[in-house]
Amino acid sequence: MLQYLHMAAKDLETIVALCKRRGFLFPGSEIYGGFGGTWDYGPLGVELKRNIKEAWWNDMVHRRDDVVGLDAAIMMNPKVWEASGHVESFADPLVECKTCHERIRADQEDVIKLHEEGHRTNKEEVSWTAPRNFNLLVKAFVGVVEEAERPIYLRGEITQGVYVNFRNVVDSVHPKIPFGIAQVGKAFRNEITPGNFTFRSREFEQMELQYFVKPDEAEGKKWFAYWKQARMDWYVSLGMGKEHLRFREHAPDERAHYAKEAWDIEYHSPFGWKEFEGIHHRADWDLSRHQKFSGKDLTYTDQESGEQYTPWGIETSGGADRATLFFLLDAYDEEGGGDDRRVVLRLHPRIAPLKVAIFPLLANKPALIEKAQSIYKTLKHEFVTAWDARGNIGKRYRSQDEIGTPFCVTVDFDTLSDNTVTMRDRDTMKQERIKIDELVRYLHDRLS
Ligand code: GAP
């Protein structure tokens, strides 16, 4: 694996423009003027995000013996959210501008400052209402008669699906503590000020692990430290610059209502150090509350010792959309200038949306097209493969560099006589001749 130079994008606008132009991300419902805090993933964005989620699932579930997966419903009995404490405590402080009535999160000083500057520039007064708590749960109605139904909440965190299924998982697969339940899925929050592209959205995806341990201080400490480091190492293993990541501990008054201890992994983005993933010590908050509200036994019995207890949950909670954005920002690199300017997304091969592109050197030579097409069909069975026969070859390389395709294969006249192709590496731009028979193995070795 190459050691990448971690340049990272210097401004968010560059990435926003690239995402729109190349089909990574579009504003949600764009033809109707958009819908605040929602984003649609285009043909390349959906591949990148899927690859991130798949890499997470592989490393967190398939490659481990102590973690199983789950996919719970988004719509849940409203009692879940009373038990979890979200109806009462899942809120952000909100202030309203008395001049234009815009509502902003009271703790977002930079947004408030910008807003005040706008009014002052227009020689307008600016003052705010006192902060009040605004609940972030998104309400919905289910049933045929709206008024007759109790509102439900779209899940504000994917977590609760795991806790309400704790008994089901224990009774069906009999895991031995310590063990984890992993889940990936959508969550919804009525964010007061969504922004910074997908960073804070109203609909987003989370990748979470709830890891159950004995309710014991030493055990809790040990596994908390383990998961904190494991999650940081995971981002680095996928090529993210170490120097762009750091830990930050939550102060007691900052912690979510369920957390006994909380740390963030933060990313150094163009808009400052920002939360990337949270590691939370939830202790027995969730299981005890659901036990109390549902009246069901959610304890665990150790089959060997006969010990019975309510386990503690150590949580790792990352955002798939945030990861997609931060991987894009971190991978972005520009080289050269003028006609030699090269934009390259140095994405790790595991998450790159397209793995290989294949080009016939000239688009008007049937023999080259035919040969290239036959290789394309073989590669397409094995890898996500692009075909491009437009424009000069240099431009085609640049076009693939900009979307992070690790390898390009060119079929030229020599191919017709010696059955070799040119393999070009995105990062080094080095080219080498490879036998067609060896292509699949060559790529497997480098992409896995
Ligand atoms: N179950 C714990 C939990 O939900 P959180 O810190 O509120 O904890 C965890 O969220 C992660 O979910 C965040 O670190 C972030 O990656 C992602 N996330 C949270 N709110 C988000 C939003 N409005 N837009 C995009 N991602 C968000």
Coordinates of C-alpha atoms and ligand atoms in Angstrom, one line a residue:
M1 CA 0.0 0.0 0.0
L2 CA 1.3 3.4 -0.9
Q3 CA 2.0 6.0 1.7
Y4 CA -0.2 8.8 0.5
L5 CA 0.6 12.5 0.9
H6 CA -2.3 13.8 2.9
M7 CA -3.0 17.1 1.2
A8 CA -6.8 17.0 1.8
A9 CA -9.1 19.6 0.2
K10 CA -8.6 23.1 1.5
D11 CA -12.1 24.2 1.1
L12 CA -15.5 22.5 1.1
E13 CA -16.7 24.3 -2.1
T14 CA -14.1 22.4 -4.2
I15 CA -15.6 19.0 -3.0
V16 CA -19.2 20.2 -3.3
A17 CA -18.5 21.2 -7.0
L18 CA -16.6 18.0 -7.8
C19 CA -19.5 15.9 -6.2
K20 CA -22.1 17.6 -8.3
R21 CA -20.1 17.6 -11.6
R22 CA -19.0 14.0 -11.4
G23 CA -22.2 12.5 -9.9
F24 CA -21.3 11.8 -6.3
L25 CA -23.9 13.9 -4.5
F26 CA -26.8 16.1 -5.4
P27 CA -29.1 18.3 -3.2
G28 CA -32.2 16.4 -2.2
S29 CA -35.4 17.1 -4.3
E30 CA -33.3 19.6 -6.3
I31 CA -35.8 20.3 -9.2
Y32 CA -38.3 21.5 -6.5
G33 CA -35.8 23.9 -4.9
G34 CA -34.3 21.3 -2.6
F35 CA -35.3 20.1 0.8
G36 CA -33.2 21.4 3.7
G37 CA -30.7 18.9 5.2
T38 CA -31.3 16.1 2.6
W39 CA -28.9 14.8 0.0
D40 CA -29.1 12.3 -2.8
Y41 CA -26.2 10.1 -3.8
G42 CA -25.5 9.9 -7.5
P43 CA -24.0 6.9 -9.4
L44 CA -20.4 7.4 -8.0
G45 CA -21.5 8.5 -4.5
V46 CA -23.7 5.5 -3.9
E47 CA -20.8 3.2 -4.8
L48 CA -18.4 5.1 -2.4
K49 CA -20.9 5.0 0.5
R50 CA -21.7 1.4 -0.1
N51 CA -18.0 0.5 -0.1
I52 CA -17.5 2.3 3.2
K53 CA -20.5 0.5 4.8
E54 CA -19.3 -2.8 3.4
A55 CA -15.8 -2.3 4.7
W56 CA -17.2 -1.4 8.1
W57 CA -19.5 -4.5 8.1
N58 CA -16.7 -6.8 7.0
D59 CA -14.2 -5.6 9.6
M60 CA -16.7 -5.2 12.5
V61 CA -18.9 -8.3 11.9
H62 CA -17.6 -10.8 9.4
R63 CA -14.0 -10.8 10.4
R64 CA -14.8 -11.1 14.1
D65 CA -16.1 -14.0 16.3
D66 CA -17.7 -11.8 18.9
V67 CA -20.1 -9.6 16.8
V68 CA -23.4 -10.4 15.1
G69 CA -25.5 -8.2 12.9
L70 CA -29.0 -6.9 13.0
D71 CA -31.4 -4.8 10.8
A72 CA -34.3 -3.4 12.9
A73 CA -37.3 -1.4 11.7
I74 CA -37.1 2.3 11.4
M75 CA -40.6 2.8 12.7
M76 CA -40.9 1.7 16.3
N77 CA -43.4 1.7 19.1
P78 CA -43.4 5.3 20.5
K79 CA -42.8 3.8 24.0
V80 CA -39.3 2.9 22.8
W81 CA -38.4 6.6 22.7
E82 CA -40.0 7.4 26.1
A83 CA -37.9 4.6 27.6
S84 CA -34.7 5.6 25.9
G85 CA -35.0 9.1 27.2
H86 CA -35.2 10.7 23.8
V87 CA -38.7 12.2 24.2
E88 CA -37.5 13.9 27.4
S89 CA -33.9 14.7 26.7
F90 CA -32.9 14.5 23.0
A91 CA -32.8 18.3 22.4
D92 CA -30.5 21.1 21.3
P93 CA -30.7 24.7 22.6
L94 CA -32.4 27.0 20.1
V95 CA -32.4 30.8 19.8
E96 CA -34.5 32.8 17.4
C97 CA -33.4 36.1 15.7
K98 CA -35.9 38.8 16.8
T99 CA -35.4 40.6 13.5
C100 CA -35.8 37.9 10.8
H101 CA -37.1 35.0 13.0
E102 CA -34.4 32.6 11.8
R103 CA -33.8 29.8 14.3
I104 CA -30.2 28.8 15.0
R105 CA -28.6 26.3 17.5
A106 CA -27.5 28.4 20.4
D107 CA -24.2 26.6 20.7
Q108 CA -23.1 27.3 17.1
E109 CA -21.2 30.4 17.7
D110 CA -19.8 30.7 14.2
V111 CA -23.3 30.5 12.6
I112 CA -24.6 33.1 15.1
K113 CA -21.7 35.5 14.4
L114 CA -22.2 35.2 10.6
H115 CA -25.9 35.9 11.1
E116 CA -25.2 39.0 13.2
E117 CA -22.7 40.3 10.7
G118 CA -25.3 40.1 8.0
H119 CA -27.8 42.2 9.9
R120 CA -25.1 44.7 10.9
T121 CA -24.0 45.1 7.3
N122 CA -27.6 46.0 6.5
K123 CA -27.6 48.5 9.5
E124 CA -30.3 46.4 11.2
E125 CA -30.7 45.6 14.9
V126 CA -29.9 42.2 16.0
S127 CA -31.0 40.4 19.2
W128 CA -32.0 36.9 20.2
T129 CA -34.7 35.2 22.2
A130 CA -33.5 33.3 25.3
P131 CA -32.3 29.7 24.5
R132 CA -35.0 27.0 24.7
N133 CA -34.7 23.3 24.2
F134 CA -35.8 22.0 20.9
N135 CA -36.5 18.2 20.6
L136 CA -34.7 16.7 17.6
L137 CA -37.0 13.6 17.1
V138 CA -38.9 13.7 13.7
K139 CA -42.6 13.0 14.2
A140 CA -44.7 11.0 11.7
F141 CA -48.2 9.6 11.5
V142 CA -49.1 6.1 10.6
G143 CA -52.6 4.9 10.0
V144 CA -55.5 6.0 7.9
V145 CA -57.0 8.7 10.0
E146 CA -54.3 11.2 11.0
E147 CA -56.0 12.7 14.0
A148 CA -56.9 9.4 15.5
E149 CA -53.3 8.2 15.6
R150 CA -50.6 8.8 18.1
P151 CA -47.5 10.3 16.5
I152 CA -44.6 8.0 16.0
Y153 CA -41.0 9.1 15.8
L154 CA -38.6 8.2 13.0
R155 CA -35.6 6.8 14.9
G156 CA -33.3 9.5 16.1
E157 CA -30.5 7.0 16.5
I158 CA -30.4 3.4 15.1
T159 CA -29.3 2.2 18.6
Q160 CA -32.6 1.4 20.1
G161 CA -33.4 -1.3 17.6
V162 CA -30.5 -3.2 19.0
Y163 CA -31.5 -2.8 22.7
V164 CA -35.2 -3.8 22.1
N165 CA -33.9 -7.0 20.4
F166 CA -31.3 -7.8 23.0
R167 CA -33.4 -10.7 24.4
N168 CA -34.2 -12.0 20.9
V169 CA -30.5 -12.1 19.9
V170 CA -29.4 -13.8 23.2
D171 CA -32.2 -16.4 22.9
S172 CA -31.5 -17.2 19.3
V173 CA -27.8 -17.2 18.8
H174 CA -26.6 -17.6 22.5
P175 CA -23.6 -15.3 22.4
K176 CA -21.2 -15.3 25.2
I177 CA -20.3 -12.1 26.9
P178 CA -18.4 -10.0 25.8
F179 CA -20.2 -9.8 22.5
G180 CA -21.5 -7.1 20.1
I181 CA -24.5 -6.4 18.0
A182 CA -23.8 -4.3 14.9
Q183 CA -26.2 -2.3 12.7
V184 CA -26.1 0.1 9.8
G185 CA -29.1 2.2 8.8
K186 CA -30.9 5.5 8.5
A187 CA -31.6 7.9 11.4
F188 CA -33.5 11.1 11.3
R189 CA -33.1 14.3 13.3
N190 CA -34.9 17.6 13.1
E191 CA -31.6 19.5 13.1
I192 CA -32.0 23.2 13.7
T193 CA -29.2 24.2 11.4
P194 CA -28.2 21.5 9.0
G195 CA -25.1 22.5 7.0
N196 CA -21.5 22.1 5.8
F197 CA -22.7 19.9 3.0
T198 CA -23.7 16.5 4.3
F199 CA -21.9 17.0 7.6
R200 CA -25.1 17.8 9.4
S201 CA -28.2 16.4 7.6
R202 CA -31.7 15.7 8.7
E203 CA -31.6 12.2 7.2
F204 CA -28.4 10.3 7.5
E205 CA -27.0 6.8 8.0
Q206 CA -25.2 5.5 11.1
M207 CA -22.8 2.5 11.5
E208 CA -23.0 1.3 15.1
L209 CA -21.8 -1.4 17.4
Q210 CA -23.3 -2.0 20.8
Y211 CA -20.7 -4.2 22.7
F212 CA -22.1 -5.9 25.8
V213 CA -19.7 -6.5 28.7
K214 CA -20.0 -7.5 32.4
P215 CA -21.2 -4.6 34.6
D216 CA -17.9 -4.1 36.1
E217 CA -15.7 -1.0 36.2
A218 CA -12.5 -2.7 35.1
E219 CA -14.3 -4.5 32.2
G220 CA -16.0 -1.4 31.1
K221 CA -12.7 0.6 31.1
K222 CA -10.9 -2.1 29.3
W223 CA -13.4 -2.5 26.4
F224 CA -14.0 1.3 26.2
A225 CA -10.3 1.8 25.6
Y226 CA -10.1 -1.1 23.2
W227 CA -13.0 0.2 21.0
K228 CA -11.8 3.8 21.1
Q229 CA -8.5 2.8 19.6
A230 CA -9.9 0.2 17.2
R231 CA -12.2 2.8 15.6
M232 CA -9.4 5.3 15.2
D233 CA -7.2 2.6 13.7
W234 CA -9.9 1.6 11.3
Y235 CA -10.1 5.1 9.6
V236 CA -6.3 5.1 9.4
S237 CA -6.3 1.6 7.8
L238 CA -8.5 3.0 5.1
G239 CA -6.0 5.6 4.2
M240 CA -7.1 8.6 6.3
G241 CA -4.3 10.9 7.4
K242 CA -3.4 10.2 11.1
E243 CA -2.6 13.9 11.5
H244 CA -6.2 14.8 10.5
L245 CA -7.7 12.7 13.3
R246 CA -7.8 13.2 17.1
F247 CA -9.7 12.2 20.2
R248 CA -11.8 14.6 22.2
E249 CA -13.4 13.8 25.5
H250 CA -16.9 15.2 26.2
A251 CA -17.2 17.3 29.3
P252 CA -19.8 16.0 31.8
D253 CA -22.3 18.8 30.8
E254 CA -21.9 18.0 27.2
R255 CA -22.6 14.2 27.3
A256 CA -25.8 12.7 25.9
H257 CA -28.3 11.7 28.5
Y258 CA -27.4 8.0 28.1
A259 CA -23.6 8.3 28.4
K260 CA -21.5 7.7 31.5
E261 CA -18.3 8.5 29.4
A262 CA -18.1 9.9 25.9
W263 CA -15.2 10.5 23.4
D264 CA -15.4 11.8 19.9
I265 CA -13.0 10.9 17.1
E266 CA -12.7 14.2 15.3
Y267 CA -11.6 15.0 11.8
H268 CA -9.7 18.2 10.8
S269 CA -12.1 19.5 8.1
P270 CA -11.9 22.7 6.2
F271 CA -14.6 24.0 8.7
G272 CA -12.6 23.0 11.8
W273 CA -12.1 20.0 14.0
K274 CA -15.5 18.2 13.8
E275 CA -17.1 15.1 15.3
F276 CA -16.6 12.1 13.1
E277 CA -17.6 9.2 15.4
G278 CA -18.7 8.9 19.0
I279 CA -17.6 6.2 21.5
H280 CA -20.0 6.1 24.4
H281 CA -20.1 4.2 27.6
R282 CA -23.9 3.7 27.9
A283 CA -23.5 1.4 31.0
D284 CA -26.9 -0.3 31.7
W285 CA -28.9 2.9 30.8
D286 CA -30.8 1.4 27.8
L287 CA -31.4 -2.2 29.0
S288 CA -32.5 -1.1 32.4
R289 CA -34.9 1.5 31.0
H290 CA -36.4 -0.9 28.5
Q291 CA -36.7 -3.5 31.2
K292 CA -38.6 -1.0 33.4
F293 CA -40.8 0.4 30.6
S294 CA -41.6 -3.0 28.9
G295 CA -41.7 -5.1 32.0
K296 CA -39.6 -7.8 30.1
D297 CA -36.6 -9.5 31.5
L298 CA -33.5 -8.1 29.7
T299 CA -30.9 -9.6 32.0
Y300 CA -28.2 -12.0 30.8
T301 CA -27.3 -15.3 32.5
D302 CA -23.8 -16.7 32.2
Q303 CA -24.3 -20.3 31.3
E304 CA -21.1 -21.5 33.0
S305 CA -21.2 -19.5 36.3
G306 CA -25.0 -19.1 36.5
E307 CA -24.4 -15.4 37.2
Q308 CA -27.3 -13.1 36.2
Y309 CA -26.9 -9.4 35.4
T310 CA -27.8 -6.5 33.2
P311 CA -24.8 -6.0 30.9
W312 CA -23.2 -2.7 30.1
G313 CA -23.1 -1.4 26.6
I314 CA -20.1 0.2 25.0
E315 CA -21.1 1.9 21.8
T316 CA -19.2 3.0 18.7
S317 CA -21.4 5.2 16.6
G318 CA -20.2 6.6 13.3
G319 CA -21.9 8.3 10.4
A320 CA -21.8 6.7 6.9
D321 CA -22.5 10.1 5.3
R322 CA -19.9 11.9 7.4
A323 CA -17.4 9.2 6.6
T324 CA -18.1 9.6 2.9
L325 CA -17.6 13.3 3.1
F326 CA -14.4 13.1 5.2
F327 CA -12.9 10.4 3.0
L328 CA -13.6 12.6 0.0
L329 CA -12.0 15.6 1.7
D330 CA -9.0 13.6 2.9
A331 CA -8.4 11.9 -0.5
Y332 CA -8.6 15.1 -2.5
D333 CA -5.2 16.2 -4.0
E334 CA -4.1 18.6 -6.7
E335 CA -0.8 18.4 -8.5
G336 CA 0.9 20.6 -11.1
G337 CA -0.6 23.6 -12.7
G338 CA -1.9 25.0 -16.0
D339 CA -2.3 22.2 -18.6
D340 CA -0.5 19.8 -16.3
R341 CA -2.9 20.3 -13.4
R342 CA -4.1 16.9 -12.1
V343 CA -6.9 16.4 -9.6
V344 CA -6.7 13.0 -8.0
L345 CA -8.8 11.4 -5.3
R346 CA -6.4 9.2 -3.5
L347 CA -9.1 6.9 -2.1
H348 CA -8.1 3.6 -0.6
P349 CA -8.8 0.9 -3.3
R350 CA -11.3 -0.8 -0.9
I351 CA -13.6 2.2 -1.0
A352 CA -12.9 3.7 -4.5
P353 CA -16.2 3.7 -6.4
L354 CA -14.7 2.2 -9.5
K355 CA -11.8 -0.2 -9.3
V356 CA -10.6 -0.2 -12.9
A357 CA -11.3 1.6 -16.2
I358 CA -10.6 0.1 -19.6
F359 CA -9.8 2.1 -22.7
P360 CA -9.3 1.2 -26.3
L361 CA -6.4 3.5 -27.4
L362 CA -8.4 4.8 -30.4
A363 CA -12.2 4.8 -30.7
N364 CA -12.3 4.4 -34.4
K365 CA -10.4 1.1 -34.7
P366 CA -12.9 -1.8 -34.6
A367 CA -10.1 -4.3 -33.8
L368 CA -9.1 -2.3 -30.7
I369 CA -12.7 -1.8 -29.6
E370 CA -13.4 -5.5 -30.0
K371 CA -10.4 -6.6 -28.0
A372 CA -11.0 -4.0 -25.3
Q373 CA -14.7 -5.0 -25.0
S374 CA -13.8 -8.6 -24.5
I375 CA -11.4 -7.7 -21.6
Y376 CA -14.0 -5.3 -20.3
K377 CA -16.6 -8.1 -20.1
T378 CA -14.1 -10.3 -18.2
L379 CA -13.2 -7.6 -15.7
K380 CA -16.8 -6.5 -15.2
H381 CA -17.5 -9.9 -13.6
E382 CA -14.8 -9.4 -11.0
F383 CA -14.6 -5.7 -10.3
V384 CA -16.7 -2.5 -10.7
T385 CA -15.2 -1.5 -14.1
A386 CA -15.6 1.6 -16.3
W387 CA -15.5 1.8 -20.0
D388 CA -14.3 5.0 -21.7
A389 CA -13.5 5.4 -25.4
R390 CA -14.0 9.2 -25.6
G391 CA -11.2 11.8 -26.2
N392 CA -7.5 11.5 -25.9
I393 CA -6.0 8.9 -23.6
G394 CA -4.4 11.6 -21.3
K395 CA -7.8 13.2 -20.7
R396 CA -9.3 9.8 -19.9
Y397 CA -6.6 9.1 -17.3
R398 CA -7.3 12.5 -15.7
S399 CA -11.0 11.9 -15.7
Q400 CA -10.5 8.6 -13.8
D401 CA -8.0 10.2 -11.4
E402 CA -10.5 12.8 -10.4
I403 CA -13.0 10.1 -9.3
G404 CA -10.3 8.0 -7.6
T405 CA -10.2 4.9 -9.9
P406 CA -7.0 3.1 -8.8
F407 CA -6.2 1.4 -12.2
C408 CA -6.6 2.1 -15.9
V409 CA -6.0 -0.5 -18.6
T410 CA -5.3 0.6 -22.2
V411 CA -5.6 -1.7 -25.2
D412 CA -3.3 -0.6 -28.0
F413 CA -2.0 -2.1 -31.2
D414 CA 0.7 -4.2 -29.4
T415 CA -2.2 -5.9 -27.5
L416 CA -3.4 -7.3 -30.8
S417 CA -0.1 -9.1 -31.4
D418 CA 1.3 -9.9 -27.9
N419 CA -1.8 -10.1 -25.7
T420 CA -0.5 -7.5 -23.2
V421 CA -2.1 -4.3 -22.1
T422 CA -0.8 -1.1 -20.4
M423 CA -1.7 -1.0 -16.7
R424 CA -1.5 2.6 -15.3
D425 CA -1.4 3.3 -11.5
R426 CA -3.5 6.3 -10.3
D427 CA -1.1 7.3 -7.5
T428 CA 2.3 6.9 -9.2
M429 CA 1.1 7.3 -12.8
K430 CA 3.6 4.5 -13.6
Q431 CA 2.7 2.3 -16.5
E432 CA 3.6 -1.3 -17.0
R433 CA 2.8 -4.0 -19.5
I434 CA 0.7 -6.9 -18.2
K435 CA -0.4 -10.1 -19.9
I436 CA -4.2 -10.2 -20.3
D437 CA -4.2 -13.7 -18.7
E438 CA -2.7 -12.1 -15.6
L439 CA -5.0 -9.1 -15.3
V440 CA -7.6 -10.5 -12.9
R441 CA -5.0 -11.8 -10.5
Y442 CA -2.9 -8.6 -10.7
L443 CA -6.0 -6.5 -9.8
H444 CA -7.2 -8.8 -7.1
D445 CA -3.8 -8.7 -5.4
R446 CA -3.8 -4.9 -5.4
L447 CA -7.5 -4.2 -4.7
S448 CA -8.2 -6.5 -1.8
Ligands
GAP1 N1 -26.2 6.2 19.2 C1 -25.4 7.3 19.5 C2 -25.5 8.5 18.6 O1 -26.4 8.5 17.8 P1 -24.4 10.7 18.1 O2 -23.1 11.3 18.5 O3 -25.6 11.6 18.2 O4 -24.5 9.4 18.8 C3 -23.3 9.4 16.1 O5 -24.2 10.3 16.5 C4 -22.7 9.7 14.8 O6 -23.8 9.9 13.8 C5 -22.0 11.1 14.7 O7 -20.6 11.0 15.1 C6 -22.1 11.3 13.2 O8 -21.1 10.6 12.5 C7 -23.4 10.8 12.8 N2 -24.4 11.9 12.9 C8 -25.1 12.4 13.9 N3 -25.9 13.4 13.6 C9 -25.7 13.6 12.3 C10 -26.3 14.5 11.3 N4 -27.2 15.4 11.6 N5 -25.9 14.4 10.0 C11 -25.0 13.5 9.6 N6 -24.4 12.6 10.5 C12 -24.8 12.6 11.8

